[in-house]
Coordinates of C-alpha atoms and ligand atoms in Angstrom, one line a residue:
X448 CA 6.7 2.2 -31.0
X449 CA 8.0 5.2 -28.7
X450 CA 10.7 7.8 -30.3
X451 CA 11.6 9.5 -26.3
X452 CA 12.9 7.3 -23.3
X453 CA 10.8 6.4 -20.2
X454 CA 13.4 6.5 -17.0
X455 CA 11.5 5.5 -13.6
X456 CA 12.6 6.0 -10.0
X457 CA 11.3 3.3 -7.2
X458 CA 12.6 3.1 -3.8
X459 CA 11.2 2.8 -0.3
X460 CA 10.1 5.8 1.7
X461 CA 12.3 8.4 2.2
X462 CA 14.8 6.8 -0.5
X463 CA 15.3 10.4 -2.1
X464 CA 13.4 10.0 -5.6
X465 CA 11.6 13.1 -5.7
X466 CA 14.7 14.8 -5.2
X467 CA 16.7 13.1 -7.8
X468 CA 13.5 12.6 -9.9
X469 CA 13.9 17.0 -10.2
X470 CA 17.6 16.8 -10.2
X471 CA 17.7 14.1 -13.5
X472 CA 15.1 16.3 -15.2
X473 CA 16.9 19.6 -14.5
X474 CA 20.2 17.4 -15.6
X475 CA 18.8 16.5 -18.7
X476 CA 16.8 19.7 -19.6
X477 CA 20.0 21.4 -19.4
X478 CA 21.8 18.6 -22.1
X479 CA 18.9 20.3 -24.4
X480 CA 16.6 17.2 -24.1
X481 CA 13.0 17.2 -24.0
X482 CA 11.9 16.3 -20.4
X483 CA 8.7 15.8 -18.8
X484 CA 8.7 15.0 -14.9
X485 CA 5.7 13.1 -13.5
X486 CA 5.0 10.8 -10.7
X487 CA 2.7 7.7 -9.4
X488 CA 0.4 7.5 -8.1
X489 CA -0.8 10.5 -10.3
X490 CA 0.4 12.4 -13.2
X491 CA -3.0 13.1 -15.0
X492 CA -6.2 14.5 -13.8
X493 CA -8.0 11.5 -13.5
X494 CA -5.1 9.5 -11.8
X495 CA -4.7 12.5 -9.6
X496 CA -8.1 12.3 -8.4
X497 CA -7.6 8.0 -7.8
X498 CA -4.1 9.6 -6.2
X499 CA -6.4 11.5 -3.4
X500 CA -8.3 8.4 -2.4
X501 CA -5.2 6.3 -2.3
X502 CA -3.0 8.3 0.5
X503 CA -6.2 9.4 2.8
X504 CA -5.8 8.4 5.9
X505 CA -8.1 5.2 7.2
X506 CA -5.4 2.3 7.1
X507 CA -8.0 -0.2 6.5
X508 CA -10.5 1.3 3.7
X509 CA -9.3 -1.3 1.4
X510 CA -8.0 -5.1 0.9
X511 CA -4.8 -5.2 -0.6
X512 CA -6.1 -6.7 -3.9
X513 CA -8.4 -3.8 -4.5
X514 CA -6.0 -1.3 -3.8
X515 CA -3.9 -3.0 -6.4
X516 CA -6.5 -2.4 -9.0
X517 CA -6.7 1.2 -8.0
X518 CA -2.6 2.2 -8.9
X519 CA -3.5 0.2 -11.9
X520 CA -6.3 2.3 -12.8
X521 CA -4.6 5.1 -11.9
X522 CA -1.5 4.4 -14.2
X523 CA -3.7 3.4 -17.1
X524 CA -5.2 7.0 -17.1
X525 CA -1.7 8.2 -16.9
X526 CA -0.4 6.5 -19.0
X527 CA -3.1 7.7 -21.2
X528 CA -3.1 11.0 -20.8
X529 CA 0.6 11.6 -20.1
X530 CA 2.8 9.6 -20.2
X531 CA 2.2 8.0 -23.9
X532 CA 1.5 11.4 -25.4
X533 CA 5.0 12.8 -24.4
X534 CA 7.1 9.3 -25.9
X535 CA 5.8 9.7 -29.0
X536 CA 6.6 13.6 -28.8
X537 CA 10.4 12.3 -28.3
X538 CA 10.2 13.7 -25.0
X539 CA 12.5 12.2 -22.0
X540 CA 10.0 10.9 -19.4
X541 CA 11.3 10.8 -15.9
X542 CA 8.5 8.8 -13.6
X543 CA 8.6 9.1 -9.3
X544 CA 7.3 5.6 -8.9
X545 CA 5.5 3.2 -11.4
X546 CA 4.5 -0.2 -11.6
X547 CA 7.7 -1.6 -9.8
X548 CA 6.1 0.3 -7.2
X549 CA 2.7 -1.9 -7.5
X550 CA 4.6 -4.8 -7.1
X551 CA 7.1 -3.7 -4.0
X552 CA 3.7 -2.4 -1.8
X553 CA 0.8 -4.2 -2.9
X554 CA 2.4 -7.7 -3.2
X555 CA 5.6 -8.0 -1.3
X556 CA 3.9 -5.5 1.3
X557 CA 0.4 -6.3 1.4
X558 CA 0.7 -9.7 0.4
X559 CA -1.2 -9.7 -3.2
X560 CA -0.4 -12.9 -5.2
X561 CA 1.8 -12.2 -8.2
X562 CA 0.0 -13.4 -11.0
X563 CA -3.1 -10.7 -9.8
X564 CA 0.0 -8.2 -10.8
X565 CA 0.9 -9.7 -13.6
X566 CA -2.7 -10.2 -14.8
X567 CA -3.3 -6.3 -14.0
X568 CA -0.4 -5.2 -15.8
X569 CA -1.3 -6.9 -18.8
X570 CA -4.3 -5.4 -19.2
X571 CA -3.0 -1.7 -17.7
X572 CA 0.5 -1.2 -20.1
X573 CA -0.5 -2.8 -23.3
X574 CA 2.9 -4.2 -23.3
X575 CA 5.0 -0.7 -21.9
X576 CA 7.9 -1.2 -19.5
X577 CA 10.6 1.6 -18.6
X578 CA 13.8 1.6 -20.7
X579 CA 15.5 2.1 -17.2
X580 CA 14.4 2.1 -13.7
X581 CA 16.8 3.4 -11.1
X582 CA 15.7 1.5 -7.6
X583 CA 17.3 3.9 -4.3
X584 CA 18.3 1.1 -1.9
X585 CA 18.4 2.7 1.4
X586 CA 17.1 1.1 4.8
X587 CA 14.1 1.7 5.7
X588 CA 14.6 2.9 9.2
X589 CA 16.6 5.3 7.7
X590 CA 14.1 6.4 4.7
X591 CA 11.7 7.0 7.1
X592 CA 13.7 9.3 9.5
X593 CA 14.2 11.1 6.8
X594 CA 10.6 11.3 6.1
X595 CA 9.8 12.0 9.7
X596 CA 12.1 14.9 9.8
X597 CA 10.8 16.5 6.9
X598 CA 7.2 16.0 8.4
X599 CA 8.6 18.0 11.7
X600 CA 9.5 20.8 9.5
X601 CA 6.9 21.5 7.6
X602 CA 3.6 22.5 9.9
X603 CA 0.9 20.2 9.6
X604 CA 2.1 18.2 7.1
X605 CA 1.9 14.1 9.3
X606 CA 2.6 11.0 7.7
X607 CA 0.3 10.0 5.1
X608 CA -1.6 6.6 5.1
X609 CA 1.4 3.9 3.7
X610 CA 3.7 5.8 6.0
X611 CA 1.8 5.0 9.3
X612 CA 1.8 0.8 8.2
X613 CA 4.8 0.0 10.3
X614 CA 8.2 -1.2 10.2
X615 CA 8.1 -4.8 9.4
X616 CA 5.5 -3.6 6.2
X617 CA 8.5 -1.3 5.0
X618 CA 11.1 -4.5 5.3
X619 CA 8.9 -6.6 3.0
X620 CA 8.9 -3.4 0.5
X621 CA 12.4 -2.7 0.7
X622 CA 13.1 -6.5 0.1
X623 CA 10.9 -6.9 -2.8
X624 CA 12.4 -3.6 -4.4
X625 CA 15.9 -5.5 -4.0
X626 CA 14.2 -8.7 -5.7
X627 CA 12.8 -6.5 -8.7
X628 CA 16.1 -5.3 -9.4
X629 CA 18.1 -8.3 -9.0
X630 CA 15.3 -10.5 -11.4
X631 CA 15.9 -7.6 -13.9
X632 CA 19.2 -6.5 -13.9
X633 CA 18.9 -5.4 -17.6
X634 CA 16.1 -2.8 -16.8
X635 CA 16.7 -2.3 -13.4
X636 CA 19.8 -0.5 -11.8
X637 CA 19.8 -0.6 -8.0
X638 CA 21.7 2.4 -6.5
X639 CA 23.0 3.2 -3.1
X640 CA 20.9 6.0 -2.2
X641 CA 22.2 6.6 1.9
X642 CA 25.2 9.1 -0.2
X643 CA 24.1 13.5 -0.4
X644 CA 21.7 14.2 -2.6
X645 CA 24.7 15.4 -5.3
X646 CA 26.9 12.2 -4.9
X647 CA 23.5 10.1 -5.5
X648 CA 22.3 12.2 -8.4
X649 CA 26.4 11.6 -9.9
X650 CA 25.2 8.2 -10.3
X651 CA 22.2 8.4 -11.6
X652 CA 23.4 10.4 -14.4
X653 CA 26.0 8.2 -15.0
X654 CA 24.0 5.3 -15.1
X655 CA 22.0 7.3 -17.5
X656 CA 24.9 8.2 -20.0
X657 CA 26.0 4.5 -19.7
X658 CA 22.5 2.7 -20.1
X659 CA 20.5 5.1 -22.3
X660 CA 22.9 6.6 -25.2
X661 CA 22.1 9.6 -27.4
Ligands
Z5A511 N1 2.3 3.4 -3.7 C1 1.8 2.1 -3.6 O1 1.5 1.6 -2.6 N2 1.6 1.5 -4.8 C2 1.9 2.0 -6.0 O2 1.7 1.4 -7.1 C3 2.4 3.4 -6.0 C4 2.6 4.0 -4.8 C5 2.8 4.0 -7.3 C6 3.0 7.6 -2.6 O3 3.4 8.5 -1.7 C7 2.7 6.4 -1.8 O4 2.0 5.5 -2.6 C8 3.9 5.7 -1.4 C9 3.9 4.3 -2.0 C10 2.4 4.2 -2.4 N3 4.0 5.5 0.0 N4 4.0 6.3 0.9 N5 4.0 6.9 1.7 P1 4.2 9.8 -2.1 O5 4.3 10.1 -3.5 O6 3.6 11.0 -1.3 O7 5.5 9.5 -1.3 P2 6.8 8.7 -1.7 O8 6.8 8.3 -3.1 O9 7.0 7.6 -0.7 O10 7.9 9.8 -1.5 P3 8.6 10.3 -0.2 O11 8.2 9.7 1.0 O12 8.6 11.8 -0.3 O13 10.1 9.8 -0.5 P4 11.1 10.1 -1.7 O14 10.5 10.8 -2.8 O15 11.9 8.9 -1.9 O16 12.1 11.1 -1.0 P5 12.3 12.7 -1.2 O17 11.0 13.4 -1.1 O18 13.2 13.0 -2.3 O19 13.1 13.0 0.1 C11 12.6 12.8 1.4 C12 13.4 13.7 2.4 O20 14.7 13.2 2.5 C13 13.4 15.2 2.1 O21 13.4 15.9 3.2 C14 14.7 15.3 1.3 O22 15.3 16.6 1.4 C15 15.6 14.3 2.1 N6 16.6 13.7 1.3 C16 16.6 13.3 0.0 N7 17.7 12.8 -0.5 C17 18.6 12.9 0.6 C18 19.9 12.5 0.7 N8 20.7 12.0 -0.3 N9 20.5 12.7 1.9 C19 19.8 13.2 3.0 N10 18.5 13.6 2.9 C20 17.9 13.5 1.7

């Protein structure tokens, strides 16, 4: 049993959820809540280091099954370390990406059969799910042009691995993000994320107030 509130962010690339993952915290910090921001893969040392092997660059180093396994070992570490800690500290946990995230890239995308994800997250969560996940529905050509543009600005910062998989790989991802959120409507919220960064985070926090009461 958890006494804090676990709130995750999914979306294609480019969608905007690091943004709005640091606006919601700020948002809530400043309501006085207890917040801790952390992403996927990553959030702990451990899945930090599993984090570093995932977005190398060699497209191929790894089957889609075993790469599965690898953002499951990853979250299991964070959960671990991080994430589980800070819910039974009462603390709001806001999440870029979790295990939606597994099943949008790894299955949808790379074509992993369900019940390997299903099997996986059984053993991973020990039975955790988010008590909201906000899914940014934006198109992908569109996500990535964002992504792109931000690459151009900063020097020497290219596209990392999942970015360089293509078009139709993003489709399937955007699709299956859509299908998440449509098979859970009570856990999943999906939100128009093509609006400015403050219209998008408007909704979020109202989706918040609405979904998660004090
Ligand atoms: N992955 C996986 O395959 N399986 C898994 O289980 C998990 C992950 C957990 C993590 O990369 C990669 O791992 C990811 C999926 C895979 N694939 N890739 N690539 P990451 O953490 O480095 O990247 P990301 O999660 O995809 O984040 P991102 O590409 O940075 O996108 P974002 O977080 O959704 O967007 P952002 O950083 O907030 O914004 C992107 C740009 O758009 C930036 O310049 C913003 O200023 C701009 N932006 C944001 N919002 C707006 C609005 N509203 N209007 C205009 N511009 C905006």
């Amino acid at each position: 049993m958890t006494a804090g509130r676990f709130i995750t962010l999914e979306g294609g690339e480019g969608a905007g959820k690091s943004t709005q993952a640091r606006l919601l915290a700020a948002a809530l910090a400043a309501a006085g809540l207890p917040v801790l921001r952390t992403r996927e893969p990553g959030g702990s040392p451990g899945a930090e280091a599993i984090r570093a092997l995932l977005l190398g660059n060699a497209v191929a180093r790894w089957d889609g099954v075993a790469e599965c396994m690898l953002h499951f070992a990853a979250r299991r570490e964070h959960l671990a370390a991080t994430i589980r800690p800070a819910l039974e500290a009462g603390m709001w946990v806001v999440c870029d990406r979790f295990a939606d995230s597994t099943l949008a890239y790894q299955c949808h995308g790379q074509g992993v059969p369900r019940r390997l994800w299903d099997g996986l997250a059984e053993l991973a969560l020990d039975g955790l799910r988010p008590d909201l996940t906000l899914v940014l529905d934006i198109a992908p050509e569109r996500g990535l042009a964002r992504v792109l543009e931000r690459a151009g600005q900063a020097a020497g910062a290219g596209p990392d691995r999942y970015e360089t998989m293509g078009l139709a790989f993003h489709q399937r991802i955007h699709a299956g993000f859509r299908a998440i959120a449509a098979a859970e409507p009570e856990r999943c919220l999906l939100l128009d994320a093509t609006g400015t960064e403050a219209a998008v985070a408007a909704a979020i926090l109202g989706a918040v107030r609405t979904r998660l009461p004090r």
